[in-house]
CSV table of C-alpha atoms and ligand atoms in Angstrom, one decimal:
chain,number,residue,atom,x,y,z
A,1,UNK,CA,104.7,128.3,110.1
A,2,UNK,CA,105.3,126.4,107.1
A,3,UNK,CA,104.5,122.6,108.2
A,4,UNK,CA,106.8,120.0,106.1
A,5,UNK,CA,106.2,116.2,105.9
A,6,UNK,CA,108.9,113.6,105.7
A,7,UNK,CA,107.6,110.1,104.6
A,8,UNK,CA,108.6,106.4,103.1
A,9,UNK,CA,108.1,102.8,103.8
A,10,UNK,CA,109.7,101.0,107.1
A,11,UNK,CA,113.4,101.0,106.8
A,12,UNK,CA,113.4,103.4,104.0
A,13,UNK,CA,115.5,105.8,105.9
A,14,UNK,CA,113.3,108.4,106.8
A,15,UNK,CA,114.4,108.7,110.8
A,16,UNK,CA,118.1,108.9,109.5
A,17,UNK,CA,116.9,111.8,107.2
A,18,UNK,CA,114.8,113.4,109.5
A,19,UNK,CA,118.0,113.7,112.0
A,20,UNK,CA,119.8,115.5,109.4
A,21,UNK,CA,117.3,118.5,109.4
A,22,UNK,CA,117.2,118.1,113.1
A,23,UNK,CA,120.7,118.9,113.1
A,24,UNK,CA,120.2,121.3,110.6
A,25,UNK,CA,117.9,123.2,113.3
A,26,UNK,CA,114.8,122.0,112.1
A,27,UNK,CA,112.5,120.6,114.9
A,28,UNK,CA,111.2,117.5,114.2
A,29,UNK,CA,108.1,115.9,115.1
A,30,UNK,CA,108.2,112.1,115.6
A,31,UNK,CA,104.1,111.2,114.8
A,32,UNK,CA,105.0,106.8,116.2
A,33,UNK,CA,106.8,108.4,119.4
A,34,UNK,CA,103.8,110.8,120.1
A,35,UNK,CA,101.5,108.6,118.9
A,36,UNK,CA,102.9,105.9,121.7
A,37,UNK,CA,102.7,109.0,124.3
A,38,UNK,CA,99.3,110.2,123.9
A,39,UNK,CA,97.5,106.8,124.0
A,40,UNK,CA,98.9,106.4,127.5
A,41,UNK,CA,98.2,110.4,128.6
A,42,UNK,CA,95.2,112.1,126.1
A,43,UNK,CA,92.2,111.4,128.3
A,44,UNK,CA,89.6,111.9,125.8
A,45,UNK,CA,91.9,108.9,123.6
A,46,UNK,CA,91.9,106.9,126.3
A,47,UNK,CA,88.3,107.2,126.7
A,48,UNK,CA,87.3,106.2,123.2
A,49,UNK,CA,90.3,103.5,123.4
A,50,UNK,CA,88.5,101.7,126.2
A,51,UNK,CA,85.5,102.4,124.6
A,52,UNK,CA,86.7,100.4,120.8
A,53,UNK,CA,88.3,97.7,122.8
A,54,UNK,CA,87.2,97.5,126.2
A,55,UNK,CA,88.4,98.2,129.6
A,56,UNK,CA,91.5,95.5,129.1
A,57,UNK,CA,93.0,98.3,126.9
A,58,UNK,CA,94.9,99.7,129.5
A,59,UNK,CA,96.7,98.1,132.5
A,60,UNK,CA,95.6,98.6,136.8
A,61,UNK,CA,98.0,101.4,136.5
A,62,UNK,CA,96.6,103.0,133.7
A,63,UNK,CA,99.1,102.3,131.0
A,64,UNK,CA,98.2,101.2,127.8
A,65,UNK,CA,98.5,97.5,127.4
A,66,UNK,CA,99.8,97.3,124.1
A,67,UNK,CA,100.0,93.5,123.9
A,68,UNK,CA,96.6,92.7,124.6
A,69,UNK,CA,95.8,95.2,121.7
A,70,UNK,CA,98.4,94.6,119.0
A,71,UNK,CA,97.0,90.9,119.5
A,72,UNK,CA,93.0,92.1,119.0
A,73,UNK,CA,94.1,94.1,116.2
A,74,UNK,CA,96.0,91.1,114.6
A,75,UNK,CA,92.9,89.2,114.5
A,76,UNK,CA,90.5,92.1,113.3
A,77,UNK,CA,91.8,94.3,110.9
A,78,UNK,CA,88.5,96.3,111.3
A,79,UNK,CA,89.6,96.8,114.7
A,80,UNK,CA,93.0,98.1,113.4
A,81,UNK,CA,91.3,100.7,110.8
A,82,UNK,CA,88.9,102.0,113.7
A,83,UNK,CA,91.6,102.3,116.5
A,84,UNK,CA,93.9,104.3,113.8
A,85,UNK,CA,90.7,106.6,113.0
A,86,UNK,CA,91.2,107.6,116.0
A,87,UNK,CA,94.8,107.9,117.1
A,88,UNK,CA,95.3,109.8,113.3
A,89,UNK,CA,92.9,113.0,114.6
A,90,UNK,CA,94.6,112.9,118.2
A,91,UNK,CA,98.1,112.9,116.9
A,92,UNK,CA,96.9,115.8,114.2
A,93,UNK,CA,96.0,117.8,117.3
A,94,UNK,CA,98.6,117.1,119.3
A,95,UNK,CA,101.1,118.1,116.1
A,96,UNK,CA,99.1,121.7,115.8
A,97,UNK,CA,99.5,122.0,119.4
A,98,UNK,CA,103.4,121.0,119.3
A,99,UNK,CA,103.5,123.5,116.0
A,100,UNK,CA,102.4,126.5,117.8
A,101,UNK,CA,105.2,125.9,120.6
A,102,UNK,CA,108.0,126.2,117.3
A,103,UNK,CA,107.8,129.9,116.9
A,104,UNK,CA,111.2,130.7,115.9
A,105,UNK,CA,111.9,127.5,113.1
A,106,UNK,CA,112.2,128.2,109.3
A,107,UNK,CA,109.6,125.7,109.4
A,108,UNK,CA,108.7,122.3,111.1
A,109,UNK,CA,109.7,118.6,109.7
A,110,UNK,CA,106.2,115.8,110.9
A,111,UNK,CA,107.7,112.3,110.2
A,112,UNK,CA,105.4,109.8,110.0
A,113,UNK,CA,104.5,106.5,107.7
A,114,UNK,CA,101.3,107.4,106.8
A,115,UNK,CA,101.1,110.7,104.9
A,116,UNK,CA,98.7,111.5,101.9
A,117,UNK,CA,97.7,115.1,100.2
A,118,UNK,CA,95.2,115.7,102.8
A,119,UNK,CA,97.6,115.6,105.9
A,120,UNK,CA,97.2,119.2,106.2
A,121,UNK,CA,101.0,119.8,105.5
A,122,UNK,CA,102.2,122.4,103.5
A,123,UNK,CA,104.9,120.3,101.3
A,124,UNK,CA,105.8,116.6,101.9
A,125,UNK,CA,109.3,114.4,101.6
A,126,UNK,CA,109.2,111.3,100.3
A,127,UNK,CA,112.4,109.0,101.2
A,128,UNK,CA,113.2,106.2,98.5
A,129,UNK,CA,114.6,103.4,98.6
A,130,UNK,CA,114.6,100.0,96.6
A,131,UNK,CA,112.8,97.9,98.4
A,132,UNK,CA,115.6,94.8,98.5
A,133,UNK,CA,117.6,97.8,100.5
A,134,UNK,CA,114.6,98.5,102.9
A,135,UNK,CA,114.5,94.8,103.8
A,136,UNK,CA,118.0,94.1,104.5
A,137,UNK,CA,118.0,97.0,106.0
A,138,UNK,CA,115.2,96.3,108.5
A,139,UNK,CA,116.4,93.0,109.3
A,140,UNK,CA,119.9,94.6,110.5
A,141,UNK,CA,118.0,97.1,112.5
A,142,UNK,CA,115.4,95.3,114.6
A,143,UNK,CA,116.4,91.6,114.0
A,144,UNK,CA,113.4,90.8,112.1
A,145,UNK,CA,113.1,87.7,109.8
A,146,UNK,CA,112.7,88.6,106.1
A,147,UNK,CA,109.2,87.3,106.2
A,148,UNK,CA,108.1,89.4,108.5
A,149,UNK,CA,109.8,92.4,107.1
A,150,UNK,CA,107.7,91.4,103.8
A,151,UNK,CA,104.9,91.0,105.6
A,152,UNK,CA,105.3,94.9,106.7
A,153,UNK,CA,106.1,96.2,103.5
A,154,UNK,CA,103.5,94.5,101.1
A,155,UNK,CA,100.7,96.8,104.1
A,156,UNK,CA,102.2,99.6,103.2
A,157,UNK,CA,102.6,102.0,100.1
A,158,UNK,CA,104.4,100.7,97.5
A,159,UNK,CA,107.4,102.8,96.6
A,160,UNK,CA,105.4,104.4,93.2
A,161,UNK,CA,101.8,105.1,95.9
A,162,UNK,CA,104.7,107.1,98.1
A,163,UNK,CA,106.6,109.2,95.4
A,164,UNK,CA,103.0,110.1,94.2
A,165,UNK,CA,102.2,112.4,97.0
A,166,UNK,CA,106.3,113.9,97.4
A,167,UNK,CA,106.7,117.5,96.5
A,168,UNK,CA,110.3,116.4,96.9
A,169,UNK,CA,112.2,113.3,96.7
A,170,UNK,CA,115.3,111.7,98.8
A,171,UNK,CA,117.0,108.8,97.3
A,172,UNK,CA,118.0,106.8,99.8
A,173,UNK,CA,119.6,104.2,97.7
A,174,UNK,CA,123.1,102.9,98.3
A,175,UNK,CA,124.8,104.7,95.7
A,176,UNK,CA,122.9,108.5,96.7
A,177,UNK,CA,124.7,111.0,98.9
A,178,UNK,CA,121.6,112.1,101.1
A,179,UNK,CA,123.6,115.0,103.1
A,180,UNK,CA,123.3,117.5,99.6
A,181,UNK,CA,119.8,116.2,98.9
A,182,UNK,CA,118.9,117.3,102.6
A,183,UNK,CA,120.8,120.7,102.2
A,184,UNK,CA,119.3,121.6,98.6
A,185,UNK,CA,115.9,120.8,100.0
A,186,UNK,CA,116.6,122.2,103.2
A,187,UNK,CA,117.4,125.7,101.1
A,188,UNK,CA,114.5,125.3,99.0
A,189,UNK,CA,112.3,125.4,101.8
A,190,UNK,CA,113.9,127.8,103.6
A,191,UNK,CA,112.6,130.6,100.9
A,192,UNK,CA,109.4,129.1,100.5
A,193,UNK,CA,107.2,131.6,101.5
A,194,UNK,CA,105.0,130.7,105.0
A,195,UNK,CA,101.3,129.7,103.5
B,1,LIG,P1,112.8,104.3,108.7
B,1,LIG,O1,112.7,105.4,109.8
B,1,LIG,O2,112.3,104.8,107.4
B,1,LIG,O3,112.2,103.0,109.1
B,1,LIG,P2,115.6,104.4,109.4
B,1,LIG,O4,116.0,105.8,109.2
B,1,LIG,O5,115.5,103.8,110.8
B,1,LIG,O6,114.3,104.0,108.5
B,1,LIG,O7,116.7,103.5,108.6
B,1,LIG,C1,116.6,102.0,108.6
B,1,LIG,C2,117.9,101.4,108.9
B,1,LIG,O8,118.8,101.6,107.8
B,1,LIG,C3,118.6,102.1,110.1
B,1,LIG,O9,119.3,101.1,110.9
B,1,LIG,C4,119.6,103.1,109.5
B,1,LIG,O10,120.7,103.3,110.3
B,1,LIG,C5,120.0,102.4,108.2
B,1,LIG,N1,120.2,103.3,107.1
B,1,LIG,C6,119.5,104.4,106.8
B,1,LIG,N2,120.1,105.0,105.7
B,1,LIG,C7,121.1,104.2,105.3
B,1,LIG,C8,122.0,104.3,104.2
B,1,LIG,N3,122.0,105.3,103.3
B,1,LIG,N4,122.9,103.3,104.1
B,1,LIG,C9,122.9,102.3,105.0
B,1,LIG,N5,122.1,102.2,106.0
B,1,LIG,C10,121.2,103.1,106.2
């Protein structure tokens, strides 16, 4: 199965693209969603969760308590880069699991935020967008303020870091048509042979 990634900074557009080859038949797989499930239902995650950050990780009912640990990571970005090493392996497992399951696509689409060359995917999207259009975008979208949307972007990739790992490129921009970007790429990879 040929394994696709779509990627780009927060509010670049990459959901909105990702739906297109959804309705183009392509199953998609939604790395922040699963991410946000597993936490709360991977018992060997959970485990080395509580382990990182202590029993006050997860709620009496055993649901993650997300407040408590977005505020410990806020204050220890060590924290942050140790909790990620080890959601990034339980998602990767999860998405080879969830790959096997997609026997009959042309190929599978992973969205996520984080992506580099070593992701284990077979080609990868990259969705561009200037970044002014990213943050008034954002701010529509989830009410932010533009400081905090800022604040996001300058922890992220800049645009030049993403396009450096694309294979293929959507411009997202407010003068680009992305439906005939999707369907050339969509073609493209639809005769690329399974690796
Ligand atoms: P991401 O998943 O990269 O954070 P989204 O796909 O959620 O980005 O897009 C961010 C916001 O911008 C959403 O509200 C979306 O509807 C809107 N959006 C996406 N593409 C465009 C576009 N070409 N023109 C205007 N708004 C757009």
């Amino acid at each position: 199965m040929l394994k696709v990634g779509i990627t780009g900074g927060i509010g670049s557009g990459k959901s909105t693209v990702a739906r297109i080859f959804s309705h183009l038949g392509i199953p998609v797989y939604d790395s922040d969603q699963r991410a946000k499930d597993i936490v709360s239902s991977d018992p060997q995650l959970i485990a080395q969760i509580k382990e990182l950050m202590g029993e006050e990780a997860y709620l009496p009912d055993g649901s993650y308590h997300r407040k408590y640990i977005s505020e410990q990571v806020f204050k220890n970005p060590e924290k942050l880069k140790s909790l990620n090493l080890l959601i990034h392996p339980a998602v990767r497992k999860d998405f080879e699991a969830w790959v096997k399951l997609q026997s009959g696509a042309p190929y599978v689409l992973k969205e996520a935020a984080i992506m580099n060359r070593d992701s284990g995917l077979d080609a990868i999207i990259v969705v561009h967008t200037p970044v002014e259009e990213r943050i008034a975008r954002v701010i529509k979208r989830d009410g932010k303020t533009e400081d905090q949307v800022k604040n996001i972007i300058e922890n992220q990739k800049t645009e030049e870091e993403f396009i450096s790992v694309a294979d293929y490129v959507v411009n997202n921009g407010k003068s680009h048509s992305i439906l005939h970007q999707v369907l050339e790429i969509d073609n493209r990879l639809r005769s690329t042979p399974d690796q």
